[in-house]
CSV table of C-alpha atoms and ligand atoms in Angstrom, one decimal:
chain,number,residue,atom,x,y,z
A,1,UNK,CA,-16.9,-199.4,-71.2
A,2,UNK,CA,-16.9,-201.1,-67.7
A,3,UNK,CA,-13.4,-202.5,-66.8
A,4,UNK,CA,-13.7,-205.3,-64.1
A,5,UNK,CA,-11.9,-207.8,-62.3
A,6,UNK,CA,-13.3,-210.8,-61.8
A,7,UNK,CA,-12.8,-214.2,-60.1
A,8,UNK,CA,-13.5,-217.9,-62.0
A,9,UNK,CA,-15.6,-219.6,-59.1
A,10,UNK,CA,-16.3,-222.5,-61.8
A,11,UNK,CA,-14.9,-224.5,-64.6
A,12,UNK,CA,-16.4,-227.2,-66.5
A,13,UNK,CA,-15.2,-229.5,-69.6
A,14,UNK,CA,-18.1,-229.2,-72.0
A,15,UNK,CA,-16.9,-231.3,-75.5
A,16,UNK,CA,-13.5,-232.8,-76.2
A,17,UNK,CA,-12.3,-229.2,-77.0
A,18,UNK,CA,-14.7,-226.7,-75.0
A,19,UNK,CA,-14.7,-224.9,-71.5
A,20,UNK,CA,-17.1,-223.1,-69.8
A,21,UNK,CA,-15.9,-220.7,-67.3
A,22,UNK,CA,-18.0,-219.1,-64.5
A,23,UNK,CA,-17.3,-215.7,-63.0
A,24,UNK,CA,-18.0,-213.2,-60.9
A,25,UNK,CA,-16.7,-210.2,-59.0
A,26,UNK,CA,-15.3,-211.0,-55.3
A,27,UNK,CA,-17.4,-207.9,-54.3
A,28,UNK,CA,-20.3,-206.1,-55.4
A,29,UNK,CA,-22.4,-207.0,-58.4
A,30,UNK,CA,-22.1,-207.2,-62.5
A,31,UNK,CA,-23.1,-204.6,-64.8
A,32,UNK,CA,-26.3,-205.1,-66.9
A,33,UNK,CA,-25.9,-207.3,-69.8
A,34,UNK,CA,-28.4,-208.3,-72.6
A,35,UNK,CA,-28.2,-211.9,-73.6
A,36,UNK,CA,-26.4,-212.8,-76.8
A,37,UNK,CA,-23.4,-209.8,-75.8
A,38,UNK,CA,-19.8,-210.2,-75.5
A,39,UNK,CA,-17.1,-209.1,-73.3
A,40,UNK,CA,-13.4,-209.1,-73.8
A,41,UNK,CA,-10.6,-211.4,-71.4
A,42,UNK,CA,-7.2,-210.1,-70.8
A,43,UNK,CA,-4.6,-212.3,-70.6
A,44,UNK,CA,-0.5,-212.5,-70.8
A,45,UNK,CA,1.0,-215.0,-72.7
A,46,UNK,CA,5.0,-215.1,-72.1
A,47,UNK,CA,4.8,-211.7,-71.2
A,48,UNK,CA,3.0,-210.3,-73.8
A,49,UNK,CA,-1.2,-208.7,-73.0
A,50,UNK,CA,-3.3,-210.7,-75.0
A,51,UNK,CA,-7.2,-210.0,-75.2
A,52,UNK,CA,-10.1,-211.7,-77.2
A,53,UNK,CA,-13.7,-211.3,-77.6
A,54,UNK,CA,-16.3,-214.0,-76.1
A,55,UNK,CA,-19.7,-214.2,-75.9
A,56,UNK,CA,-21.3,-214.7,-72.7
A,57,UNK,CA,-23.5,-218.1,-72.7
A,58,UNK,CA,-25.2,-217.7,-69.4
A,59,UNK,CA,-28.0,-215.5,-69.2
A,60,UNK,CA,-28.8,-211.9,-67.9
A,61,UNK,CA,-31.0,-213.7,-65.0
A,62,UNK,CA,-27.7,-215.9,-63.7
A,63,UNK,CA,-25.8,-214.9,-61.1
A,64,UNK,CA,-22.6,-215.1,-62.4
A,65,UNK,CA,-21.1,-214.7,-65.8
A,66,UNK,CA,-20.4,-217.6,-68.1
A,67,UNK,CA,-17.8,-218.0,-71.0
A,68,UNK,CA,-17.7,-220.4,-73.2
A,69,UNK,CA,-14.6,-220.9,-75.2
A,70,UNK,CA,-13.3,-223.8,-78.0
A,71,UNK,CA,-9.6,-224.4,-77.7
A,72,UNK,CA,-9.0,-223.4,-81.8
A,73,UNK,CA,-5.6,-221.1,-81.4
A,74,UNK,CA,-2.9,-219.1,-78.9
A,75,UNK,CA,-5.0,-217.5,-76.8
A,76,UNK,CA,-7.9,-220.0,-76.2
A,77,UNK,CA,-5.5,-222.5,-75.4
A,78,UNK,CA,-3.3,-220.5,-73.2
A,79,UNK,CA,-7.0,-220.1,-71.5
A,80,UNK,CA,-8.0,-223.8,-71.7
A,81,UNK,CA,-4.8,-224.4,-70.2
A,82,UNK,CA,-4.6,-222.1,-67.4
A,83,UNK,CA,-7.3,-220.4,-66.2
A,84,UNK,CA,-8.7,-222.7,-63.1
A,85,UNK,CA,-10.8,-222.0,-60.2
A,86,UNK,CA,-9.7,-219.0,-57.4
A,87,UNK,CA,-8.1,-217.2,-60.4
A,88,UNK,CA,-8.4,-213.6,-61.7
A,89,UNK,CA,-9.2,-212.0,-64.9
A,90,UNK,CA,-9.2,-208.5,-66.2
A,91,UNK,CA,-12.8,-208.4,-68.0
A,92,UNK,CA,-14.1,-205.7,-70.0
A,93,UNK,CA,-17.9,-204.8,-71.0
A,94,UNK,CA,-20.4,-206.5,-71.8
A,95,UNK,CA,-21.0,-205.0,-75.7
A,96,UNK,CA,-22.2,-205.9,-78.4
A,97,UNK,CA,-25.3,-205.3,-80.8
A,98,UNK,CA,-26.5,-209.0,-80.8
A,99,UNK,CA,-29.4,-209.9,-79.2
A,100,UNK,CA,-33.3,-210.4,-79.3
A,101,UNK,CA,-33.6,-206.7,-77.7
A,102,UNK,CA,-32.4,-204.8,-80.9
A,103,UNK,CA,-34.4,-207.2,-83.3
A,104,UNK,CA,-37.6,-207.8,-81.0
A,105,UNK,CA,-39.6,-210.9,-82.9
A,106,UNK,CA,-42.4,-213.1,-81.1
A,107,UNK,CA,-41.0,-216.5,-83.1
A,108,UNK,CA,-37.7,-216.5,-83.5
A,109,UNK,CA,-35.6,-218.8,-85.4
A,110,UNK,CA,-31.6,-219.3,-84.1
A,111,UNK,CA,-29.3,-220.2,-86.4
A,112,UNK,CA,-25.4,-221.8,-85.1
A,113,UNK,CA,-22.3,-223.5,-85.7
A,114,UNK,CA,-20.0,-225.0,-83.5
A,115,UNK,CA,-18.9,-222.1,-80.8
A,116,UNK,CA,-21.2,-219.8,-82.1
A,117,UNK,CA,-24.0,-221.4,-80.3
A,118,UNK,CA,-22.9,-219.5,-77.4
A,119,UNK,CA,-25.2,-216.1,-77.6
A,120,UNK,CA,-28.3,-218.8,-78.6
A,121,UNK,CA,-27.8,-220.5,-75.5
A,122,UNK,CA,-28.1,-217.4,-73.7
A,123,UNK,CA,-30.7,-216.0,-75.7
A,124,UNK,CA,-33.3,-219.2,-75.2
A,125,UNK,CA,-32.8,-219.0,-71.7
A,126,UNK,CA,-33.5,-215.3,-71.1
A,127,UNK,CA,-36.5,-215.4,-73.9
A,128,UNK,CA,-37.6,-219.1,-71.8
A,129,UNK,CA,-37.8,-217.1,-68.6
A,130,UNK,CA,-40.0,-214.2,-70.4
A,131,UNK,CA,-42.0,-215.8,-72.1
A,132,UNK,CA,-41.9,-220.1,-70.9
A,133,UNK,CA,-44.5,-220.8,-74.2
A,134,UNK,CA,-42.4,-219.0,-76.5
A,135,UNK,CA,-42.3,-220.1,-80.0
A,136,UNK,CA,-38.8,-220.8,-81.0
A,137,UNK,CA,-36.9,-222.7,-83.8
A,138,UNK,CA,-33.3,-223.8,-83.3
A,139,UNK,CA,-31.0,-225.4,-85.4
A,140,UNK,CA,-27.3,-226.2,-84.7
A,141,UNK,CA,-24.7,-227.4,-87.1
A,142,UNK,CA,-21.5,-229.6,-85.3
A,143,UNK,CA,-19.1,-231.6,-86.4
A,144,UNK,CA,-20.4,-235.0,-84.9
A,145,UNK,CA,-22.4,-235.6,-81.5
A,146,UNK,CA,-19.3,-235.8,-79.3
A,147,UNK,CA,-19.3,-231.3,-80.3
A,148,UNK,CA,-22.2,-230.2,-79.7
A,149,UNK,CA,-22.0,-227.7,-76.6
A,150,UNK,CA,-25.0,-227.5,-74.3
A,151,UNK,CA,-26.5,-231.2,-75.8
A,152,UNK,CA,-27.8,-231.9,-72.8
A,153,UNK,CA,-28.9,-228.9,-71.5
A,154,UNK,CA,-30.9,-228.2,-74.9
A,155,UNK,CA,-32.5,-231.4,-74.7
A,156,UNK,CA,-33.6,-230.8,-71.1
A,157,UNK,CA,-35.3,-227.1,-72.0
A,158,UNK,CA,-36.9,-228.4,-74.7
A,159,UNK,CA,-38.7,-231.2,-72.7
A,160,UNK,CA,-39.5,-228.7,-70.4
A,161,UNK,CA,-40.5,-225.7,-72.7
A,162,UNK,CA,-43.1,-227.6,-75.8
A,163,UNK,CA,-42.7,-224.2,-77.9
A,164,UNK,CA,-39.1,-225.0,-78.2
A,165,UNK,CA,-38.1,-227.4,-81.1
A,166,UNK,CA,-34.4,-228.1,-82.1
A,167,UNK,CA,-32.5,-229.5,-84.3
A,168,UNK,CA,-29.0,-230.9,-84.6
A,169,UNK,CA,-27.4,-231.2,-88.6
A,170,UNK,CA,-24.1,-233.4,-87.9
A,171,UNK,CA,-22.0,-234.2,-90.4
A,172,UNK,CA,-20.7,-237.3,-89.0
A,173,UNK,CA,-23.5,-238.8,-87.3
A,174,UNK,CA,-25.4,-242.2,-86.7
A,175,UNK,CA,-26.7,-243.6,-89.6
A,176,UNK,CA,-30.4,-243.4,-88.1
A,177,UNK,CA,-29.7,-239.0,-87.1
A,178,UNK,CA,-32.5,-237.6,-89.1
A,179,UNK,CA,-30.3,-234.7,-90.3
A,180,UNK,CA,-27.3,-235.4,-91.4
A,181,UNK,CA,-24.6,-233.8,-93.5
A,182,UNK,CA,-24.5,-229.7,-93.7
A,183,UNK,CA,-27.3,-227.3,-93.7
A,184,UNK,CA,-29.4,-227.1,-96.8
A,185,UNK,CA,-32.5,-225.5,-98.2
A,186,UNK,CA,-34.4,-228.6,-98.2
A,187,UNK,CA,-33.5,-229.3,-94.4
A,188,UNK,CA,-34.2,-225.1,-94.2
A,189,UNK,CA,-37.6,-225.2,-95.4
A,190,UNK,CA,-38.5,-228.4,-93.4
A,191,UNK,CA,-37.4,-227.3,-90.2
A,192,UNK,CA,-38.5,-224.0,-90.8
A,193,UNK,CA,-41.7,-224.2,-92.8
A,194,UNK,CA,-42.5,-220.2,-91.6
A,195,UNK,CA,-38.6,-219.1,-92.3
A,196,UNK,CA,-40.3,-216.1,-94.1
A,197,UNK,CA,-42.4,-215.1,-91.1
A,198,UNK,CA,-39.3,-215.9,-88.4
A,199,UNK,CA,-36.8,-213.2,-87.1
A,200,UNK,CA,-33.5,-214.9,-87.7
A,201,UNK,CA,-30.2,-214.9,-85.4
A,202,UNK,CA,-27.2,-216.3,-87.2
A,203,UNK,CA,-23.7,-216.7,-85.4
A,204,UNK,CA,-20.8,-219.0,-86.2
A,205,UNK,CA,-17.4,-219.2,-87.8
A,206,UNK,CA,-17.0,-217.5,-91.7
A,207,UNK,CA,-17.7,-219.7,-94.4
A,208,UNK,CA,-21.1,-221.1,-92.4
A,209,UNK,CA,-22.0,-217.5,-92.1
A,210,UNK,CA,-21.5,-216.7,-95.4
A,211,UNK,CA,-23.2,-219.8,-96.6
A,212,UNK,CA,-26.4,-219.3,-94.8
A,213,UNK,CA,-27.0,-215.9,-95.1
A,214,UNK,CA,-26.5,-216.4,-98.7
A,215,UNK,CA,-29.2,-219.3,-99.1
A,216,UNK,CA,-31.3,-217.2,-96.1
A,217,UNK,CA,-31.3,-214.6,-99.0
A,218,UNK,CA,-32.2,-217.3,-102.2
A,219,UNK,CA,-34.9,-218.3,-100.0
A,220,UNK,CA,-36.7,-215.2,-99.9
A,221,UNK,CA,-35.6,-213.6,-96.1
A,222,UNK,CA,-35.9,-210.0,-96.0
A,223,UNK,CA,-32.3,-208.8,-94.5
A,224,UNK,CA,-34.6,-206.6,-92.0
A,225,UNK,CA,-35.4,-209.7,-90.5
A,226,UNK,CA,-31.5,-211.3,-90.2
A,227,UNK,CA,-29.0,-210.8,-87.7
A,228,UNK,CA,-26.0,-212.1,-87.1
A,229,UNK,CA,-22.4,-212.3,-85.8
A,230,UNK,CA,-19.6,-213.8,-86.8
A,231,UNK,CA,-17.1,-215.2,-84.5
A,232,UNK,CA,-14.2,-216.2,-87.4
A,233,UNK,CA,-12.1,-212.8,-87.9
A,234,UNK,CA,-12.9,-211.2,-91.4
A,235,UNK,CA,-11.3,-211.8,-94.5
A,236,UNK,CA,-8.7,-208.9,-95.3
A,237,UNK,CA,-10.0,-206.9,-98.4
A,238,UNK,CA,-7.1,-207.1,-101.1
A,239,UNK,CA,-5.4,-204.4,-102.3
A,240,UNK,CA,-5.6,-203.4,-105.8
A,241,UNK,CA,-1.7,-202.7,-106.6
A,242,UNK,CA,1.1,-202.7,-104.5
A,243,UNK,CA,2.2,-199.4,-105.2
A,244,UNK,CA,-0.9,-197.9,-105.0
A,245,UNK,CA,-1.0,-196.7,-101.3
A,246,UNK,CA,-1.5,-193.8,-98.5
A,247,UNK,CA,0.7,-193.5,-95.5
A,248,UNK,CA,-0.4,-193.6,-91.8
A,249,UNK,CA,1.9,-191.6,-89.8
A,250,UNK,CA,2.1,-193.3,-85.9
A,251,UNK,CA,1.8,-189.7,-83.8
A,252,UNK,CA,3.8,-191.3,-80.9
A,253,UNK,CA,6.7,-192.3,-82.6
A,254,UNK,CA,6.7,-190.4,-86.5
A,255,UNK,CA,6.7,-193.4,-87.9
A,256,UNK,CA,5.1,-194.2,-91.5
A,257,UNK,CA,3.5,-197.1,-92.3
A,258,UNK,CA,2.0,-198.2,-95.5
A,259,UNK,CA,-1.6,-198.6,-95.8
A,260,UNK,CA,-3.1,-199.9,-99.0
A,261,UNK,CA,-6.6,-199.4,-100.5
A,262,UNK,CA,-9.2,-201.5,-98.1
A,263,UNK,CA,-6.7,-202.6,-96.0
A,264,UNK,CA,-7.9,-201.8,-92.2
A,265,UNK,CA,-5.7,-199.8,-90.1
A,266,UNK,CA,-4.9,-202.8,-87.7
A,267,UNK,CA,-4.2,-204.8,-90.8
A,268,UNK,CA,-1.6,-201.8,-91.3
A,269,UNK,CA,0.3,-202.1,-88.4
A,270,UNK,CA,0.5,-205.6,-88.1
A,271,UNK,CA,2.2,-206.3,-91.3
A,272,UNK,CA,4.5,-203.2,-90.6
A,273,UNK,CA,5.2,-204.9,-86.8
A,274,UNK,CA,3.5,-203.0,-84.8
A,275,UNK,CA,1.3,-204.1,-81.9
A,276,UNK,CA,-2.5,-203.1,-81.0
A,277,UNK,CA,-4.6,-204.6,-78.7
A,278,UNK,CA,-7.3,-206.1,-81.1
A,279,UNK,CA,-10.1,-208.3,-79.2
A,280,UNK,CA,-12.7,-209.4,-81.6
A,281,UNK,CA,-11.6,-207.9,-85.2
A,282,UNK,CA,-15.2,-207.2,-85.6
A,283,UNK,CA,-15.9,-203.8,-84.6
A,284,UNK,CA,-17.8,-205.0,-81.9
A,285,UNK,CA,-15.3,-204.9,-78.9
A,286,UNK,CA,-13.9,-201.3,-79.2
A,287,UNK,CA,-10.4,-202.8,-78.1
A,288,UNK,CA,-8.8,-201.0,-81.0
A,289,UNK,CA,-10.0,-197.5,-80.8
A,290,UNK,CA,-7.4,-194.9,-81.9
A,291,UNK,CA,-7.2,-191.4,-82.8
A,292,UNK,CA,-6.9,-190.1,-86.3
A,293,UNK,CA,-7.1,-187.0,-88.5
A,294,UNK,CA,-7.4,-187.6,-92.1
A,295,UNK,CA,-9.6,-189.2,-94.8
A,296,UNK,CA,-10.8,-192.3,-93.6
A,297,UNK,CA,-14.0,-194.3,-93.8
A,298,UNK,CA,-15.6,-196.4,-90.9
A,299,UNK,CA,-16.8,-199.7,-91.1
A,300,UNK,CA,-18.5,-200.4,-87.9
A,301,UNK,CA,-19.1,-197.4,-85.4
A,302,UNK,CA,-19.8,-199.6,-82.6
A,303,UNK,CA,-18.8,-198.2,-79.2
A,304,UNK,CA,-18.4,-195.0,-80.4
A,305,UNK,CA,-20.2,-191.7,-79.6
A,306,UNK,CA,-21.1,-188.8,-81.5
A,307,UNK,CA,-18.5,-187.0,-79.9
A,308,UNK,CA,-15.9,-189.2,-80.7
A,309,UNK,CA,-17.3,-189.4,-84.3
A,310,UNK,CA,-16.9,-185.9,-84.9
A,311,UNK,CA,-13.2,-186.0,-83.4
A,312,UNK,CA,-12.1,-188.4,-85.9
A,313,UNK,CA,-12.0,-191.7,-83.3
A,314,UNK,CA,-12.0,-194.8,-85.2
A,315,UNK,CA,-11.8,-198.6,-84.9
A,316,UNK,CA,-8.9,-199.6,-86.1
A,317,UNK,CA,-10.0,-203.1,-87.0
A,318,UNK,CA,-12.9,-201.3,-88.8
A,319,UNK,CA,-11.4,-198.6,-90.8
A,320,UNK,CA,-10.2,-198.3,-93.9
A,321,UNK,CA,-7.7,-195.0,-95.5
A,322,UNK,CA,-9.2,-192.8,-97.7
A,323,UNK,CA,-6.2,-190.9,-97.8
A,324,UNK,CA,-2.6,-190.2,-95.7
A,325,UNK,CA,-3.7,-190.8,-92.3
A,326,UNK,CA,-2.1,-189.8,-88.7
A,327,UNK,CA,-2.8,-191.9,-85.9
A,328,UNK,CA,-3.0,-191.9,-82.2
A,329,UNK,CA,-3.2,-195.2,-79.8
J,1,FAD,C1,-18.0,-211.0,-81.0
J,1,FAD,C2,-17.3,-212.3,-80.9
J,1,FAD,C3,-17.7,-213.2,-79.9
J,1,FAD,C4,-17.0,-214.4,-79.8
J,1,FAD,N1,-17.5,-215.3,-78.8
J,1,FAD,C5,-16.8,-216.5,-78.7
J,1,FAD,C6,-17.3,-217.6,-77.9
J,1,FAD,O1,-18.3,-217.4,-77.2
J,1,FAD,N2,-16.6,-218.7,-77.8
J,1,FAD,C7,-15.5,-219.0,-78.5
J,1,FAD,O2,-14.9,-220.0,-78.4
J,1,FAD,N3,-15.0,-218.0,-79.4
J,1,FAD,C8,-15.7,-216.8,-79.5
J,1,FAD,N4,-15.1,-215.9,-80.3
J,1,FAD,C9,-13.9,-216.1,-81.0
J,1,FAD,C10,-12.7,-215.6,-80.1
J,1,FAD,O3,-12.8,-214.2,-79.9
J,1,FAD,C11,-11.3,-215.9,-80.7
J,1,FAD,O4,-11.3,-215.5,-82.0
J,1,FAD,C12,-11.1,-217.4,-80.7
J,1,FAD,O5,-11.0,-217.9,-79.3
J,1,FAD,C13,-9.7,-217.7,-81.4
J,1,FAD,O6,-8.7,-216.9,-80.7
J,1,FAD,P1,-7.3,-217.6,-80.5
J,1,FAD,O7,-6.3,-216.6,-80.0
J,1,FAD,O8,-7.4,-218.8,-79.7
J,1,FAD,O9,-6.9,-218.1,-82.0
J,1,FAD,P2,-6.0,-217.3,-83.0
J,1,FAD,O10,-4.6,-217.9,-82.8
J,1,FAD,O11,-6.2,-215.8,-82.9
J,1,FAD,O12,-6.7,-217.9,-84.3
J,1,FAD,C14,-6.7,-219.2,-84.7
J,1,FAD,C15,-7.7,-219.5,-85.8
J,1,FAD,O13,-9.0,-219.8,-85.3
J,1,FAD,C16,-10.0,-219.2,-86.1
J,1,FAD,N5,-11.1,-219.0,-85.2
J,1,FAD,C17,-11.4,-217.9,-84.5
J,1,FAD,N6,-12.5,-218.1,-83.8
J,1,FAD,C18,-13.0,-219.3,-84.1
J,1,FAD,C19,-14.1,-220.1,-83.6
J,1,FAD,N7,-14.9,-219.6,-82.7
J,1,FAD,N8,-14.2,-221.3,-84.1
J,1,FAD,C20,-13.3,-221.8,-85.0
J,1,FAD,N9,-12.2,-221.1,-85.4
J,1,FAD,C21,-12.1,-219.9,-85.0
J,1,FAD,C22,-9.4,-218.0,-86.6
J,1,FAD,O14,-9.9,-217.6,-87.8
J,1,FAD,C23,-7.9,-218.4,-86.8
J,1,FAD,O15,-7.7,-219.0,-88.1
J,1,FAD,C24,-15.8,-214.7,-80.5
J,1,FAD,C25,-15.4,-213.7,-81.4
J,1,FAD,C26,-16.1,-212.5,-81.6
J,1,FAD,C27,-15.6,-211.5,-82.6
J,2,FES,S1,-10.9,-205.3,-82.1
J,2,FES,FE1,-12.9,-205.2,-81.4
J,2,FES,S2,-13.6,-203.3,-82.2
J,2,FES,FE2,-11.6,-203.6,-83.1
């Protein structure tokens, strides 16, 4: 993966609570990217590397790369409140499986909450400048009009671009918004009247994840014809018993850690105090990779070769023990 420095040459309040961040390298040109993928900032906070995983919003045809980040924890904030213009940041990438190239569709229908409307924006531009009379549904869920990202900029495409329709579903909103409240069916199939016939993109934090692809599913959406990413980290699968465990053995230092039945091996190491640079928690970023020999089932391969397969490379956000483990990182 391409490792890169680059330099913010922009910075603009977007909402209350979100940043967009232009960058660019002081010399020579960005790598290829595919709109709707990510790459990962490096950062120090009191000392200490930090990296996480953010989607880039502008698209492949700008000139620079754009971030768009809500201020929601540690390292957001620490990048809210001090990353300005003139400044350097260690980038990595771009990756990621999300985007309209992997899941080709003539009329596509994009699906967001909150900060995960960042790969749509970027999507709808790149697909606008294909194909200007493309056919596309979008539909946003926010809190109330004061967050939604890119408001303006969404209503000025869609003048521009009459196969573009969009919607906004606020649940604090002006009595006379027509679509207040959350997401449901009835505002699904009324928006959407073609859902069944529409690829679908779907990106936002957990729970409105989990609830849409659940009713995409009731209403009849073939999961060939869903994608999605979450940007919330994943819920840690419980372990059965306590005592029922394997042992992951840290090759560097021989020491044993406890691992329990579905518990990744990042999850692991955290709880035992041990620190791993862990970007996205997806398995999208490849941030975590480690070496391991032993039992052990993978839960996203992404980033990985064939090679690296076969020699037992992992992602440790993304892997689970199937038996006692040894690990390299
Ligand atoms: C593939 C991928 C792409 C992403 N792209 C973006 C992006 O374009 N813009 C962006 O703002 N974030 C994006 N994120 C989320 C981002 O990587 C961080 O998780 C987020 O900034 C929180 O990190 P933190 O250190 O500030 O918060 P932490 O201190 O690590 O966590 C604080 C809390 O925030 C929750 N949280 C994490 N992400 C979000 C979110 N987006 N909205 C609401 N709550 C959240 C966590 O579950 C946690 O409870 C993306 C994540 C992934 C996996
Ligand atoms: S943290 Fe990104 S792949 Fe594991």
């Amino acid at each position: 993966m391409t490792s890169l420095t680059l330099t913010c040459i922009g910075r603009q309040q977007n909402t209350h609570d979100v940043v967009s961040w232009q960058l660019t390298p002081l010399s020579g040109s960005l790598p290829p990217v595919l709109a709707g993928q990510c790459i990962t900032l490096h950062t120090e906070i009191d000392g200490q590397p930090e990296c996480r995983a953010y989607t880039l919003s502008s698209s492949p045809q700008d000139e620079c790369w754009q971030v768009t980040i809500k201020d929601v924890g540690r390292v957001s904030r620490h990048l809210h409140q001090t990353l300005q213009v003139g400044d350097e940041i260690r980038v990595d990438g771009p990756f990621g499986d999300f985007n309209m190239t992997a899941l080709p569709c003539e009329r596509p229908l994009l699906l967001s909450a909150g900060s995960g409307i960042t790969p749509m924006w970027a999507m709808l531009q790149d697909e606008l400048a294909k194909r200007p009379d493309a056919d596309i549904r979008f539909i946003h869920s926010a809190r109330s009009p004061a967050d939604v990202i890119f408001a303006d900029d969404l209503a000025a495409l869609a003048e521009t671009h009459p196969g573009v329709r969009h919607a906004l579903i606020l649940e604090d909103a002006p009595a006379d918004h027509p679509w207040i409240g959350r997401l449901t069916p009835d505002m699904l199939r009324e928006l959407a009247p073609d859902l069944l016939s529409r690829h679908v993109y779907l990106c936002g934090p957990t729970p409105y994840m989990a609830a849409i692809s659940t009713m995409l599913a009731e209403l009849g959406l073939p999961p060939e014809q869903l994608q999605q990413e979450s940007f919330g980290l994943p819920p840690v699968a419980p372990a059965t018993t306590t005592s029922d465990h394997f042992w992951l053995t840290l090759k560097k230092s021989g020491k044993k850690v406890k691992i329990l039945p579905g518990q990744t091996l990042l999850a692991a190491l955290e709880v035992a105090g041990e620190t791993m640079m862990a970007a996205c928690r997806a398995g999208v970023c490849g941030s975590c990779r480690c070496s391991t020999k032993g039992d052990i089932e993978r839960q996203s391969v992404m980033t990985l070769s064939a090679q690296d397969l076969e020699s037992g490379v992992a992602l440790a956000c993304s892997c689970t023990a199937k038996g006692d483990i040894t690990l390299d990182y």
